[in-house]
Short mmCIF file of C-alpha atoms in Angstrom, two decimals:
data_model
loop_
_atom_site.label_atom_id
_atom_site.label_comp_id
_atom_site.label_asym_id
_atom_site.label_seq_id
_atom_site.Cartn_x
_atom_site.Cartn_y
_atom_site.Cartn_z
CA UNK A 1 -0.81 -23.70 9.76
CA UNK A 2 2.01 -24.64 11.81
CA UNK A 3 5.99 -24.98 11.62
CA UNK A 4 8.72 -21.88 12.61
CA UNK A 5 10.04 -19.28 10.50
CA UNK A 6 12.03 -20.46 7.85
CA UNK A 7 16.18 -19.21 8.54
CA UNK A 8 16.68 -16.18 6.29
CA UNK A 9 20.05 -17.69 4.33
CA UNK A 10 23.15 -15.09 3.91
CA UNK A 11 22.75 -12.54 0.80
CA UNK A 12 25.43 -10.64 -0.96
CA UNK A 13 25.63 -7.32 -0.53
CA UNK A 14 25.29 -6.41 -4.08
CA UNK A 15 21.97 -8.64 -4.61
CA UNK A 16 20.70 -7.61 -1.35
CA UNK A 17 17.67 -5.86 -3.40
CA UNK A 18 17.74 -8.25 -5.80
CA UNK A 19 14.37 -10.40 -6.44
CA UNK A 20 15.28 -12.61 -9.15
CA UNK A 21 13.06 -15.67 -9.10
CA UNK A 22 10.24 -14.53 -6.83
CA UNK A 23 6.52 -13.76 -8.08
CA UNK A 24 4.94 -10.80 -7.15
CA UNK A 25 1.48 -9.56 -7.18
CA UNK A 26 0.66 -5.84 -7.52
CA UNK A 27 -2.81 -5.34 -6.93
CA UNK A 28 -3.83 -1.55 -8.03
CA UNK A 29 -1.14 -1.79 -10.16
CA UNK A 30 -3.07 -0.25 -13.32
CA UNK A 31 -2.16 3.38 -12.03
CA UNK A 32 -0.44 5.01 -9.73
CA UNK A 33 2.13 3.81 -6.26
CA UNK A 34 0.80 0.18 -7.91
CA UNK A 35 1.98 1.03 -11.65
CA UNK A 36 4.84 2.20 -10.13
CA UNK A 37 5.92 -0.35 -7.84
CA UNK A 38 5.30 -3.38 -10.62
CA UNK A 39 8.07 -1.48 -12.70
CA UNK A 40 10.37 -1.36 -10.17
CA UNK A 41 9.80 -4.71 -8.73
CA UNK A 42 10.43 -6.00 -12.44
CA UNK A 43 13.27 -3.92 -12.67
CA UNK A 44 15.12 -6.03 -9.76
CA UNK A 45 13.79 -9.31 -11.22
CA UNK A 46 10.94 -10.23 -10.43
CA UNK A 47 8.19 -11.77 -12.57
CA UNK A 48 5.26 -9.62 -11.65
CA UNK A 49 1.22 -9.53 -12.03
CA UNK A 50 -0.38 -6.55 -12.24
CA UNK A 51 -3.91 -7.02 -10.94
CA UNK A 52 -6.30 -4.14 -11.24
CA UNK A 53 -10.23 -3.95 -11.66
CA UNK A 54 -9.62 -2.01 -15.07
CA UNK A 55 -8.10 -4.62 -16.99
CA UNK A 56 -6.83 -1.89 -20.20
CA UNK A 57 -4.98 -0.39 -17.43
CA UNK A 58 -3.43 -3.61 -16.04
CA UNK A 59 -2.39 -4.88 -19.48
CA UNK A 60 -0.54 -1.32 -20.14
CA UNK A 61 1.55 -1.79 -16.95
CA UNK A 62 1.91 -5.43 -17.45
CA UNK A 63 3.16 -4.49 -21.33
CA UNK A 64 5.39 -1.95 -19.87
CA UNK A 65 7.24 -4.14 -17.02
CA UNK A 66 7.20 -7.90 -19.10
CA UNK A 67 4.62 -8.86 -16.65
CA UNK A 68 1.24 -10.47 -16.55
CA UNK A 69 -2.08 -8.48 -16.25
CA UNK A 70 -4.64 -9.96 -13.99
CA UNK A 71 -8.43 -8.91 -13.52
CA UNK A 72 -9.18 -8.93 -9.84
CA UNK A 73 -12.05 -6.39 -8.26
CA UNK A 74 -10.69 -6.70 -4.41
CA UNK A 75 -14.33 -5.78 -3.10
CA UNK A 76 -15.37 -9.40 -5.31
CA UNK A 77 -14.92 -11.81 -2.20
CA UNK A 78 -15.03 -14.67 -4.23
CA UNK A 79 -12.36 -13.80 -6.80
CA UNK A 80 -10.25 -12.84 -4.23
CA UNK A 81 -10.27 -16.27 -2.65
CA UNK A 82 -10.13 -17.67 -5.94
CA UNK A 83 -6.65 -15.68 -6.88
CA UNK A 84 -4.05 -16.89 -4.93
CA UNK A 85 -4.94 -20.44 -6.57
CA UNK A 86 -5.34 -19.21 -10.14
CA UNK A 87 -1.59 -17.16 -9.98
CA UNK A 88 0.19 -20.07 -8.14
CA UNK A 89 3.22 -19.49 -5.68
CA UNK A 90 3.56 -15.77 -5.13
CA UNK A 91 6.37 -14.50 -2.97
CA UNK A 92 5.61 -10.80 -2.44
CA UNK A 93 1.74 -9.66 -2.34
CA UNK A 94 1.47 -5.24 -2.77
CA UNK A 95 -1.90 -4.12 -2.44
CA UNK A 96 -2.56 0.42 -2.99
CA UNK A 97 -6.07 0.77 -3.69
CA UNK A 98 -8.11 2.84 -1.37
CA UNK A 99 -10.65 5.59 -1.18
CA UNK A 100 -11.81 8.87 0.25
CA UNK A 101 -15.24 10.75 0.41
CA UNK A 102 -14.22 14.13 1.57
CA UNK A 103 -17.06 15.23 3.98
CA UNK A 104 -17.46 15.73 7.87
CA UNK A 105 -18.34 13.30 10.19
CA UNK A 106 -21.60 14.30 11.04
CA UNK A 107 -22.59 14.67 7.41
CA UNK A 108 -21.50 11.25 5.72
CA UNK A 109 -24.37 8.97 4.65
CA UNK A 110 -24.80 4.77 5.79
CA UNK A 111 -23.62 3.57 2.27
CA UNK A 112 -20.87 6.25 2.16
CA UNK A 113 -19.03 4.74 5.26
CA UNK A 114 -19.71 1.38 4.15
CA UNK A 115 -17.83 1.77 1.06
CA UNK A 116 -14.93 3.22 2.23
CA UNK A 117 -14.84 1.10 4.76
CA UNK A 118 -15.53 -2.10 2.38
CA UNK A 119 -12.66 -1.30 0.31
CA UNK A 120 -10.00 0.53 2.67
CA UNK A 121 -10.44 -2.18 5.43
CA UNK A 122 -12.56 -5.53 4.23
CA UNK A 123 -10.80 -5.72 0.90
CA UNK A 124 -7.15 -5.82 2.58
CA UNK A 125 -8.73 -8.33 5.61
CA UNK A 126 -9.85 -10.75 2.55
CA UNK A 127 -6.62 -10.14 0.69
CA UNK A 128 -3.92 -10.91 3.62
CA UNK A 129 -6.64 -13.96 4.23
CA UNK A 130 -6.33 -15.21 1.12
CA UNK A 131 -2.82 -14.69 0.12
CA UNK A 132 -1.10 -14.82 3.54
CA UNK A 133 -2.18 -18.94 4.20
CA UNK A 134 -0.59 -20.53 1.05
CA UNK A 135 2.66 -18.11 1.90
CA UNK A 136 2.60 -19.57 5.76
CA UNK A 137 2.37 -22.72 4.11
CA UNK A 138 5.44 -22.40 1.88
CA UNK A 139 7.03 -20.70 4.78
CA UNK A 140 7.90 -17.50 3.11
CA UNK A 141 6.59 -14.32 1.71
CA UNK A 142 6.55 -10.75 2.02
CA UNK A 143 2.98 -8.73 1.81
CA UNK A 144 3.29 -4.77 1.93
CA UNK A 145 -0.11 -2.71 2.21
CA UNK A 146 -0.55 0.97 1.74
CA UNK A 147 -1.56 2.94 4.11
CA UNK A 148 -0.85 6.63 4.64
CA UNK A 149 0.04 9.52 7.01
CA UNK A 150 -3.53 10.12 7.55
CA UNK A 151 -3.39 7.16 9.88
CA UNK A 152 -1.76 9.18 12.46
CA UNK A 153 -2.45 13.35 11.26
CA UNK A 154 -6.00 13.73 11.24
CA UNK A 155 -7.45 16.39 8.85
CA UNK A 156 -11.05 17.35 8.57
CA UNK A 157 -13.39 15.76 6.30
CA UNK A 158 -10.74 13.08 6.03
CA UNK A 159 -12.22 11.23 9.07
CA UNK A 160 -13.22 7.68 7.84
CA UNK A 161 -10.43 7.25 5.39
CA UNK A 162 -8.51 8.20 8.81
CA UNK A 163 -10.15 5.85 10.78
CA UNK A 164 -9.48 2.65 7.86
CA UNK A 165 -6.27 3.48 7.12
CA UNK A 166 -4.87 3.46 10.97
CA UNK A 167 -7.31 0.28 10.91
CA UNK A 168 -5.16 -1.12 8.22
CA UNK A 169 -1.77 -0.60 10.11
CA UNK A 170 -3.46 -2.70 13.32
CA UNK A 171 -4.50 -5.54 10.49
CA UNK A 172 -1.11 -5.66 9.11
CA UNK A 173 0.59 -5.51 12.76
CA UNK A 174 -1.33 -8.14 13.76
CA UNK A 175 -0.59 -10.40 10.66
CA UNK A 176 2.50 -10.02 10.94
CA UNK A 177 2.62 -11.24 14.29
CA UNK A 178 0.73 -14.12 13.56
CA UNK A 179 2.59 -15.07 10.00
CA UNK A 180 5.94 -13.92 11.02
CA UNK A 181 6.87 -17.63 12.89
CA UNK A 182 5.59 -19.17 9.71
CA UNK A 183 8.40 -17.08 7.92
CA UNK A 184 6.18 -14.23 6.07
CA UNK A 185 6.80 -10.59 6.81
CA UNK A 186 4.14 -8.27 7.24
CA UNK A 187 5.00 -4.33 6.91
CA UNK A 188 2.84 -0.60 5.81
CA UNK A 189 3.79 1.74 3.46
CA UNK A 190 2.59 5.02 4.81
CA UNK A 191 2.79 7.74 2.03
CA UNK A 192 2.12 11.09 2.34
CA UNK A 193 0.79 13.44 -0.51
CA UNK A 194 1.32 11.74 -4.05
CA UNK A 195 0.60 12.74 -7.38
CA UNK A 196 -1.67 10.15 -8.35
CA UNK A 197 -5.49 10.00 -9.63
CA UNK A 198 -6.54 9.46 -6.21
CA UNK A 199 -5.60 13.48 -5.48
CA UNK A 200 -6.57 14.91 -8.56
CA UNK A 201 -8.83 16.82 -6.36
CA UNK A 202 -6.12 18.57 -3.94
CA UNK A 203 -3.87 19.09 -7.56
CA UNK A 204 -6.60 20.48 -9.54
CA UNK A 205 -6.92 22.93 -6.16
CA UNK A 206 -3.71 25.39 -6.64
CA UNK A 207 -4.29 26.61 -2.75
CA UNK A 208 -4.88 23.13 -1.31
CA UNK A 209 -1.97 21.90 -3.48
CA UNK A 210 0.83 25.05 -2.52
CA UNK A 211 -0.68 24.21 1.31
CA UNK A 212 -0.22 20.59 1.12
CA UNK A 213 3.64 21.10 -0.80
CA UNK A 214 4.62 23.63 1.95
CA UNK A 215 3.84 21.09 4.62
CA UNK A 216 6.61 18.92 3.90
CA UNK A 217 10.02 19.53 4.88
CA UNK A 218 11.25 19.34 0.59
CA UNK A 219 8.58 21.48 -0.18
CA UNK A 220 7.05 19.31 -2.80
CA UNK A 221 4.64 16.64 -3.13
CA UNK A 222 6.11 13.43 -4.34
CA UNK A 223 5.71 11.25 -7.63
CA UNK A 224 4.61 7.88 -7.46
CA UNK A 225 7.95 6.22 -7.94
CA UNK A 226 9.41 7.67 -5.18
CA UNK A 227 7.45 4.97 -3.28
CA UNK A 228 8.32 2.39 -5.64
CA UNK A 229 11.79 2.56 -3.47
CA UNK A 230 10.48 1.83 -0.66
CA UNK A 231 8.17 -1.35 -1.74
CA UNK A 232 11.05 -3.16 -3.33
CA UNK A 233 13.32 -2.79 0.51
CA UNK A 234 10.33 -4.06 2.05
CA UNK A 235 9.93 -7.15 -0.52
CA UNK A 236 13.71 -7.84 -1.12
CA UNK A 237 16.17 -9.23 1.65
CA UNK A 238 17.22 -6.09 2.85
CA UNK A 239 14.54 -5.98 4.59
CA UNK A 240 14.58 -9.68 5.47
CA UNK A 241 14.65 -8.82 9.64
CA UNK A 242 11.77 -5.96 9.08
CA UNK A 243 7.87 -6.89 10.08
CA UNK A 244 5.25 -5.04 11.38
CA UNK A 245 7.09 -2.18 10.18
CA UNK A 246 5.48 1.22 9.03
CA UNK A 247 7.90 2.51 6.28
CA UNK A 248 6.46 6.42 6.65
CA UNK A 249 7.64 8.41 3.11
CA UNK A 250 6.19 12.05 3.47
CA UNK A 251 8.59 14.29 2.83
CA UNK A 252 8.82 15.01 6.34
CA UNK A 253 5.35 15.95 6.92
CA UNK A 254 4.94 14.22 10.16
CA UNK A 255 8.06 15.16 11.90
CA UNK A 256 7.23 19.33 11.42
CA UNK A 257 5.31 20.76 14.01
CA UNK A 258 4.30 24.26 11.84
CA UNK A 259 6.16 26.12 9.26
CA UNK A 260 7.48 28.68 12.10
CA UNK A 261 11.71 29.28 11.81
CA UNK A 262 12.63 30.76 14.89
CA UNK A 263 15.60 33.45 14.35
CA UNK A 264 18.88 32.80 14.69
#
């Protein structure tokens, strides 16, 4: 792959989130930050696939958003090198899905790190692979992973998903300094606690949950398309100058050191 970035031409101000035209692929986008963001990247105009491993769930989202469903299991190597050929051109590449096997350090089992590893880490490594060389080629593209505020606030029994997702924010870093002179942009979404089915178990915990809610500054955990916001800036040309970016949306979870208000 060679050549320079492409020059990002003038936008209007009014179409500045605007993605009329461009392709994007949700992957995860059967539930959850992925359902959401497919609807709001339709919403602005784009034509959009929504990949997932359960294909009833990716048809649902793709019914709801005038999209295209897409079978794609991200830990199947070979289908994920197939995709990018089989869905043509795509301009903006989302990937959410992850896992977590809540247990200490000392206590997790061979296979149990391998698959959280496998799909946290490997998965997005083979997707930015795949999907990143045909956009360098074209000399354009945005790709936005998900990562998360554990990448930087540590909690116990959270160690490996720690450990992959602050992994993930060095992979995307370091695409994005390698694609960004072929014109793609490279950037993290780093939630922090969602209401999706990947923390049933905090929500289903009314302790954990009040905890986790009084953490953040709005004292509330946040819905899945309140990060939909924040994937369409990073794949429209507002964001057209931001790479390598991490886009943190916690409610201001990281920026509070305690829940102490000193008198007045």
């Amino acid at each position: 792959m060679t050549g320079n970035a492409t020059h990002q031409p003038a936008t209007a101000p009014g179409d500045l989130f605007r993605l009329d035209g461009r392709r994007a692929v949700v992957i995860g986008a059967g539930s959850g930050i992925g359902a959401a963001s497919a609807r709001a990247l339709a919403a602005h105009g784009a034509g959009v696939v929504c990949a997932d491993r359960d294909l009833a769930a990716a048809t649902a989202t793709a019914a709801a958003t005038g999209g295209e469903p897409y079978l794609l299991d991200i830990l199947d190597r070979a289908a994920v090198r197939a995709a990018p050929a089989e869905l043509g051109d795509v301009d903006v590449l989302v990937f959410t899905p992850a896992t977590n096997i809540r247990r200490r350090l000392v206590d997790y089992a061979d296979e149990e790190f391998d698959h959280i590893v496998d799909l946290n880490l490997r998965a997005p490594f083979d997707l930015v692979r795949a999907f990143g060389r045909p956009m360098a080629e074209r000399g354009r593209g945005s790709i936005i992973g998900v990562s998360s505020i554990r990448a930087v606030t540590v909690e116990p029994a959270q160690g490996i998903y720690s450990a992959t997702k602050a992994g993930l924010v060095a992979l995307l870093n370091t695409a994005a300094a390698e694609l960004g002179p072929l014109g793609v942009r490279v950037n993290t979404l780093a939630p922090g606690v969602v209401e999706s089915p990947m923390t049933t178990w905090a929500q289903s915990d009314p302790v954990r949950y009040d905890a986790y809610a009084a953490k953040t500054v709005l004292g509330r955990w946040a819905q899945p398309e309140e990060m939909a916001g924040a994937v369409v800036f990073l794949a429209s040309d507002a964001a057209s100058y931001v790479t390598a970016g991490v886009l943190t949306v916690d409610g201001g979870w990281t920026a509070v050191d305690g829940r102490f208000a000193p008198p007045e």
